[in-house]
Short mmCIF file of C-alpha atoms in Angstrom, two decimals:
data_model
loop_
_atom_site.label_atom_id
_atom_site.label_comp_id
_atom_site.label_asym_id
_atom_site.label_seq_id
_atom_site.Cartn_x
_atom_site.Cartn_y
_atom_site.Cartn_z
CA MET A 1 0.00 0.00 0.00
CA LEU A 2 0.99 3.63 -0.57
CA ILE A 3 -0.17 6.39 1.77
CA ALA A 4 -0.32 10.18 1.66
CA CYS A 5 -0.20 12.14 4.89
CA GLY A 6 -1.33 15.75 5.18
CA ASP A 7 -4.05 18.16 4.17
CA ALA A 8 -7.66 17.52 3.18
CA LEU A 9 -9.83 20.56 2.49
CA ILE A 10 -12.45 22.19 0.30
CA ASP A 11 -11.31 24.38 -2.59
CA PHE A 12 -13.75 27.02 -3.77
CA VAL A 13 -12.71 27.11 -7.42
CA PRO A 14 -13.54 29.96 -9.80
CA THR A 15 -16.39 29.63 -12.25
CA ARG A 16 -19.10 31.81 -13.83
CA ASN A 17 -22.80 31.88 -13.12
CA ILE A 18 -25.45 31.92 -15.86
CA GLU A 19 -25.23 35.70 -15.96
CA GLY A 20 -21.50 35.56 -16.62
CA ARG A 21 -20.50 36.88 -13.21
CA GLU A 22 -17.63 35.46 -11.18
CA ALA A 23 -18.68 32.66 -8.84
CA VAL A 24 -17.07 29.83 -6.91
CA MET A 25 -17.78 26.11 -6.79
CA PRO A 26 -16.82 23.85 -3.86
CA ALA A 27 -14.50 20.98 -4.77
CA VAL A 28 -12.67 18.49 -2.59
CA GLY A 29 -8.96 19.26 -2.47
CA GLY A 30 -5.84 19.41 -0.36
CA SER A 31 -2.52 18.50 -1.93
CA CYS A 32 -1.90 15.30 0.01
CA LEU A 33 -5.47 14.08 -0.32
CA ASN A 34 -5.25 14.83 -4.05
CA VAL A 35 -2.14 12.65 -4.26
CA ALA A 36 -3.92 9.82 -2.44
CA ILE A 37 -6.92 10.10 -4.76
CA GLY A 38 -4.69 10.19 -7.83
CA MET A 39 -2.83 7.04 -6.80
CA ALA A 40 -6.00 5.16 -5.88
CA ARG A 41 -7.73 6.05 -9.15
CA LEU A 42 -4.79 4.67 -11.10
CA GLY A 43 -5.18 1.35 -9.34
CA VAL A 44 -2.71 1.09 -6.47
CA PRO A 45 -3.95 0.32 -2.92
CA THR A 46 -3.86 3.71 -1.20
CA GLY A 47 -4.59 5.17 2.22
CA PHE A 48 -4.86 8.71 3.56
CA VAL A 49 -3.47 9.85 6.91
CA GLY A 50 -4.66 13.17 8.33
CA GLY A 51 -7.55 14.98 9.94
CA ILE A 52 -11.02 15.02 8.37
CA SER A 53 -13.92 16.88 9.92
CA THR A 54 -17.32 15.40 10.64
CA ASP A 55 -18.98 18.61 9.42
CA LEU A 56 -20.76 19.03 6.08
CA PHE A 57 -17.55 19.65 4.16
CA GLY A 58 -15.76 16.83 5.97
CA ARG A 59 -18.47 14.45 4.85
CA MET A 60 -17.95 15.69 1.28
CA ILE A 61 -14.23 14.94 1.63
CA ALA A 62 -14.79 11.46 3.07
CA ASP A 63 -17.39 10.55 0.45
CA HIS A 64 -15.15 11.78 -2.38
CA ALA A 65 -12.12 9.89 -1.07
CA SER A 66 -14.10 6.69 -0.56
CA ALA A 67 -15.61 6.95 -4.05
CA SER A 68 -12.05 7.12 -5.40
CA LYS A 69 -11.16 3.98 -3.40
CA VAL A 70 -8.92 5.71 -0.87
CA ALA A 71 -8.84 3.86 2.46
CA LEU A 72 -9.66 6.21 5.36
CA ASP A 73 -9.16 3.87 8.31
CA LEU A 74 -5.89 5.67 9.14
CA ALA A 75 -7.49 9.13 9.08
CA ILE A 76 -8.74 10.85 12.23
CA ARG A 77 -12.30 12.24 12.20
CA SER A 78 -13.07 15.15 14.53
CA ASP A 79 -15.67 17.87 15.04
CA HIS A 80 -13.16 20.61 14.19
CA GLN A 81 -14.15 22.57 11.11
CA THR A 82 -12.87 21.78 7.62
CA THR A 83 -10.12 23.92 6.12
CA LEU A 84 -11.44 26.12 3.30
CA ALA A 85 -9.38 27.53 0.42
CA PHE A 86 -10.62 30.12 -2.06
CA VAL A 87 -8.86 30.03 -5.42
CA ARG A 88 -8.27 32.69 -8.08
CA ILE A 89 -6.39 32.13 -11.32
CA VAL A 90 -3.89 34.92 -12.00
CA GLU A 91 -1.83 34.73 -15.20
CA GLY A 92 -2.36 30.98 -15.38
CA GLU A 93 -1.28 30.31 -11.78
CA SER A 94 -3.60 29.35 -8.92
CA HIS A 95 -3.56 31.73 -5.95
CA TYR A 96 -5.14 30.74 -2.64
CA ALA A 97 -6.74 32.35 0.40
CA PHE A 98 -6.87 29.85 3.27
CA TYR A 99 -9.17 29.66 6.29
CA ASP A 100 -7.34 27.19 8.48
CA ALA A 101 -7.56 28.13 12.16
CA GLU A 102 -8.34 25.27 14.57
CA THR A 103 -9.45 22.98 11.76
CA ALA A 104 -9.48 19.19 11.55
CA THR A 105 -6.33 19.20 9.42
CA ARG A 106 -4.42 21.47 11.79
CA SER A 107 -5.56 19.51 14.84
CA TRP A 108 -4.39 16.14 13.45
CA THR A 109 -2.02 14.15 15.64
CA TYR A 110 -0.01 11.08 14.69
CA ARG A 111 -0.78 8.03 16.81
CA ARG A 112 2.46 6.07 17.13
CA GLY A 113 1.97 2.40 16.41
CA SER A 114 -1.27 3.02 14.50
CA ILE A 115 0.24 2.52 11.03
CA PRO A 116 1.71 -0.87 10.01
CA PHE A 117 4.68 0.54 8.12
CA ASP A 118 6.00 -2.90 7.27
CA THR A 119 3.05 -3.10 4.83
CA ILE A 120 3.49 0.47 3.52
CA GLU A 121 5.80 0.77 0.52
CA ALA A 122 5.84 4.57 0.29
CA VAL A 123 4.69 7.56 2.34
CA HIS A 124 4.03 10.93 0.71
CA VAL A 125 4.13 14.16 2.76
CA GLY A 126 4.08 17.89 2.09
CA SER A 127 2.03 21.04 1.60
CA THR A 128 0.15 23.14 4.15
CA THR A 129 0.37 20.61 6.99
CA LEU A 130 4.08 21.35 7.24
CA VAL A 131 3.61 25.12 7.64
CA ASN A 132 2.27 25.00 11.21
CA ASP A 133 4.41 23.78 14.09
CA GLN A 134 2.12 20.96 15.22
CA GLY A 135 1.58 19.50 11.76
CA ALA A 136 5.30 19.59 11.02
CA ALA A 137 6.22 17.98 14.34
CA GLU A 138 3.64 15.21 13.97
CA THR A 139 4.78 14.51 10.40
CA LYS A 140 8.44 14.36 11.46
CA THR A 141 7.57 11.71 14.04
CA LEU A 142 5.64 9.73 11.44
CA ILE A 143 8.58 9.86 9.01
CA ALA A 144 10.98 8.73 11.75
CA ASP A 145 8.82 5.63 12.27
CA ALA A 146 8.23 5.04 8.55
CA ARG A 147 11.74 5.42 7.20
CA ALA A 148 13.04 2.01 8.21
CA SER A 149 10.71 0.24 5.79
CA SER A 150 8.99 2.85 3.58
CA THR A 151 10.18 5.15 0.81
CA ILE A 152 9.59 8.82 1.68
CA SER A 153 8.15 11.14 -0.97
CA PHE A 154 8.11 14.91 -0.37
CA ASP A 155 6.54 17.84 -2.20
CA PRO A 156 6.81 21.18 -0.34
CA ASN A 157 3.92 22.62 -2.39
CA CYS A 158 4.64 26.01 -0.84
CA ARG A 159 1.86 28.42 0.14
CA PRO A 160 3.72 31.69 0.88
CA ASN A 161 0.60 33.45 2.19
CA LEU A 162 0.51 30.98 5.10
CA VAL A 163 4.19 31.43 6.00
CA LYS A 164 4.83 33.90 8.84
CA ASP A 165 8.53 33.13 9.36
CA LYS A 166 10.22 32.48 6.04
CA PRO A 167 13.73 31.66 7.39
CA GLY A 168 12.18 29.17 9.79
CA TYR A 169 10.04 27.70 7.02
CA LEU A 170 13.04 27.32 4.71
CA ALA A 171 14.95 25.51 7.45
CA ARG A 172 11.95 23.24 8.01
CA MET A 173 11.66 22.40 4.31
CA ALA A 174 15.38 21.61 4.20
CA GLU A 175 14.93 19.21 7.11
CA PHE A 176 12.09 17.39 5.38
CA ALA A 177 14.09 17.25 2.15
CA GLY A 178 16.93 15.65 4.09
CA SER A 179 14.63 12.76 5.05
CA ALA A 180 13.16 12.21 1.57
CA ASP A 181 14.01 9.63 -1.06
CA LEU A 182 11.97 11.40 -3.75
CA ILE A 183 11.53 15.18 -3.92
CA LYS A 184 9.21 16.85 -6.39
CA MET A 185 8.58 20.58 -6.57
CA SER A 186 7.24 23.06 -9.09
CA ASP A 187 9.40 25.77 -10.60
CA VAL A 188 7.38 28.29 -8.55
CA ASP A 189 8.16 26.39 -5.35
CA PHE A 190 11.83 26.21 -6.34
CA ALA A 191 12.02 29.98 -6.83
CA TYR A 192 10.41 30.57 -3.41
CA LEU A 193 12.79 28.15 -1.68
CA PHE A 194 16.04 28.68 -3.57
CA GLY A 195 15.73 31.92 -5.52
CA GLU A 196 17.83 32.00 -8.68
CA GLU A 197 20.05 29.04 -7.80
CA PRO A 198 20.48 26.80 -10.87
CA TYR A 199 18.24 23.73 -10.79
CA GLN A 200 21.10 21.31 -11.36
CA GLN A 201 23.18 22.80 -8.55
CA ARG A 202 20.41 22.32 -6.01
CA ALA A 203 19.59 18.86 -7.38
CA SER A 204 23.24 17.84 -6.93
CA THR A 205 23.13 19.03 -3.33
CA LEU A 206 19.97 17.06 -2.62
CA LEU A 207 21.31 13.92 -4.30
CA GLY A 208 24.51 14.32 -2.34
CA GLN A 209 22.65 14.23 0.97
CA GLY A 210 20.95 10.94 0.11
CA THR A 211 17.87 11.73 -1.97
CA SER A 212 17.47 9.28 -4.88
CA LEU A 213 15.31 11.36 -7.24
CA VAL A 214 14.71 15.11 -7.63
CA VAL A 215 12.01 16.33 -10.01
CA ILE A 216 11.05 19.88 -10.97
CA THR A 217 7.81 20.45 -12.87
CA ARG A 218 7.68 23.52 -15.13
CA GLY A 219 4.11 23.78 -16.39
CA ASN A 220 4.00 23.95 -20.19
CA ASN A 221 7.75 23.37 -20.28
CA GLY A 222 7.45 19.84 -18.96
CA ALA A 223 9.50 18.29 -16.16
CA ILE A 224 13.17 17.73 -15.54
CA ALA A 225 14.62 15.15 -13.15
CA TRP A 226 17.98 14.20 -11.68
CA HIS A 227 18.93 10.74 -10.43
CA ALA A 228 22.28 9.64 -9.05
CA GLN A 229 22.52 6.66 -11.43
CA ALA A 230 20.18 7.51 -14.32
CA GLY A 231 21.43 11.09 -14.66
CA GLN A 232 19.38 14.03 -15.92
CA ILE A 233 16.14 13.35 -17.79
CA GLU A 234 13.70 15.81 -19.32
CA VAL A 235 10.15 15.10 -20.53
CA GLN A 236 7.71 17.32 -22.39
CA ALA A 237 4.28 18.42 -21.23
CA PRO A 238 1.36 17.31 -23.43
CA LYS A 239 -0.45 19.98 -25.42
CA VAL A 240 -3.93 20.30 -23.92
CA GLU A 241 -6.73 22.83 -23.65
CA VAL A 242 -6.37 24.05 -20.07
CA ALA A 243 -9.45 24.54 -17.88
CA ASP A 244 -7.28 25.30 -14.85
CA THR A 245 -4.08 23.99 -13.25
CA ILE A 246 -5.54 23.14 -9.84
CA GLY A 247 -4.23 19.76 -8.70
CA ALA A 248 -1.94 19.29 -11.71
CA GLY A 249 1.19 18.97 -9.58
CA ASP A 250 -0.56 16.56 -7.23
CA SER A 251 -1.69 14.49 -10.20
CA PHE A 252 1.91 14.41 -11.46
CA GLN A 253 3.13 13.26 -8.04
CA ALA A 254 0.46 10.57 -7.75
CA ALA A 255 1.14 9.26 -11.25
CA LEU A 256 4.90 9.21 -10.68
CA LEU A 257 4.51 7.19 -7.48
CA PHE A 258 2.06 4.87 -9.22
CA ALA A 259 4.46 4.41 -12.15
CA LEU A 260 7.38 3.60 -9.86
CA TYR A 261 5.16 1.14 -7.97
CA ASN A 262 4.01 -0.43 -11.24
CA GLN A 263 7.61 -0.82 -12.36
CA GLY A 264 8.64 -2.43 -9.08
CA ARG A 265 10.87 0.58 -8.36
CA ILE A 266 9.12 2.19 -5.39
CA ALA A 267 11.22 0.52 -2.64
CA ARG A 268 14.29 2.55 -1.67
CA PRO A 269 16.97 0.12 -3.00
CA ARG A 270 15.03 -0.38 -6.26
CA LEU A 271 14.52 3.37 -6.71
CA GLN A 272 18.24 3.91 -6.27
CA ASP A 273 18.94 1.46 -9.12
CA ILE A 274 16.30 2.63 -11.63
CA GLY A 275 17.49 2.97 -15.24
CA ALA A 276 17.12 6.02 -17.46
CA ASP A 277 14.54 4.44 -19.78
CA GLU A 278 12.34 3.31 -16.89
CA LEU A 279 12.55 6.71 -15.26
CA ARG A 280 11.74 8.53 -18.49
CA ARG A 281 8.68 6.33 -18.95
CA ALA A 282 7.51 7.04 -15.40
CA LEU A 283 8.01 10.80 -15.82
CA SER A 284 6.22 10.87 -19.19
CA PHE A 285 3.27 9.02 -17.70
CA ALA A 286 3.15 11.51 -14.83
CA ALA A 287 3.28 14.47 -17.23
CA ASN A 288 0.39 13.09 -19.25
CA CYS A 289 -1.73 12.48 -16.15
CA ALA A 290 -1.08 16.06 -15.05
CA GLY A 291 -2.01 17.29 -18.51
CA LEU A 292 -5.32 15.46 -18.42
CA THR A 293 -6.06 16.94 -14.99
CA CYS A 294 -5.59 20.42 -16.45
CA THR A 295 -8.39 19.86 -18.96
CA ARG A 296 -11.09 19.89 -16.27
CA PRO A 297 -11.81 22.26 -13.38
CA GLY A 298 -10.70 21.51 -9.85
CA ALA A 299 -8.42 18.75 -8.62
CA ASP A 300 -9.78 15.83 -10.65
CA PRO A 301 -6.97 13.36 -11.43
CA PRO A 302 -7.51 10.64 -14.04
CA TRP A 303 -8.80 7.13 -13.52
CA SER A 304 -6.89 4.18 -14.91
CA HIS A 305 -9.36 3.71 -17.78
CA GLU A 306 -8.79 7.31 -18.92
CA ILE A 307 -5.07 7.11 -19.55
CA SER A 308 -2.80 4.39 -20.88
CA TRP A 309 0.23 3.11 -18.98
CA SER A 310 1.94 2.70 -22.36
CA TRP A 311 3.59 6.13 -21.97
#
């Protein structure tokens, strides 16, 4: 099984009413939940770890996850409110306003011994859960328990408007990166974390500290990856008619983890030994899943019957 640990929320995505005025539509989201849904829809046994409310929106989240075949037995239900995120698209990029005080996601705690990590092949973490002190501390403890037997996947998925102490946040992201076997980030995240540092220079640093695979997604410019054995690999983004880009990065992450699982390369020693052709195939598949997600509004990753693993 693969699991994703982190945020589950409701995105209010932009749309238009019948009069042509701006409006919003509620859609289940949260980067880590999106990754779990994306993996499950592609056909790998998947669980979600995090806090889900019992309120109206929490029930929407649970129903949506269950309909996508995500196991929720490791999630914690509470009567804290659901995190809400309002989205606007500015120059092709999604910008968010979060309402996240004392919510189910922020109140989540990791119950040591509750997850059978010997049956978990990979754990994905990242996004807004790591911004607040409690979420970061709980996730660090989970990773410490998981690392002996599970591959660690990390996507910072930065949300600058939630960050109050940037130097502290940068140090925190560096600590999580130091525990990760696979790191994926967007070019926007990279610029926020590392400024104008060349991609390859930072990738070399991350590989040097023990990470097996570093991937940077660049929207229409595709993705570029670095691997200690396979070297540098670049794949193109598919040409699609974009509805919005919400959840595209999460769909990429989910598809990449699925592809590595499908290739028998998800375990840490097998990921370290992956060949260039296998990695290129996995990255191309991920890019095409992300492209398909962009053709429809909200975070709506593809099902296995919608996209071929022949990429």
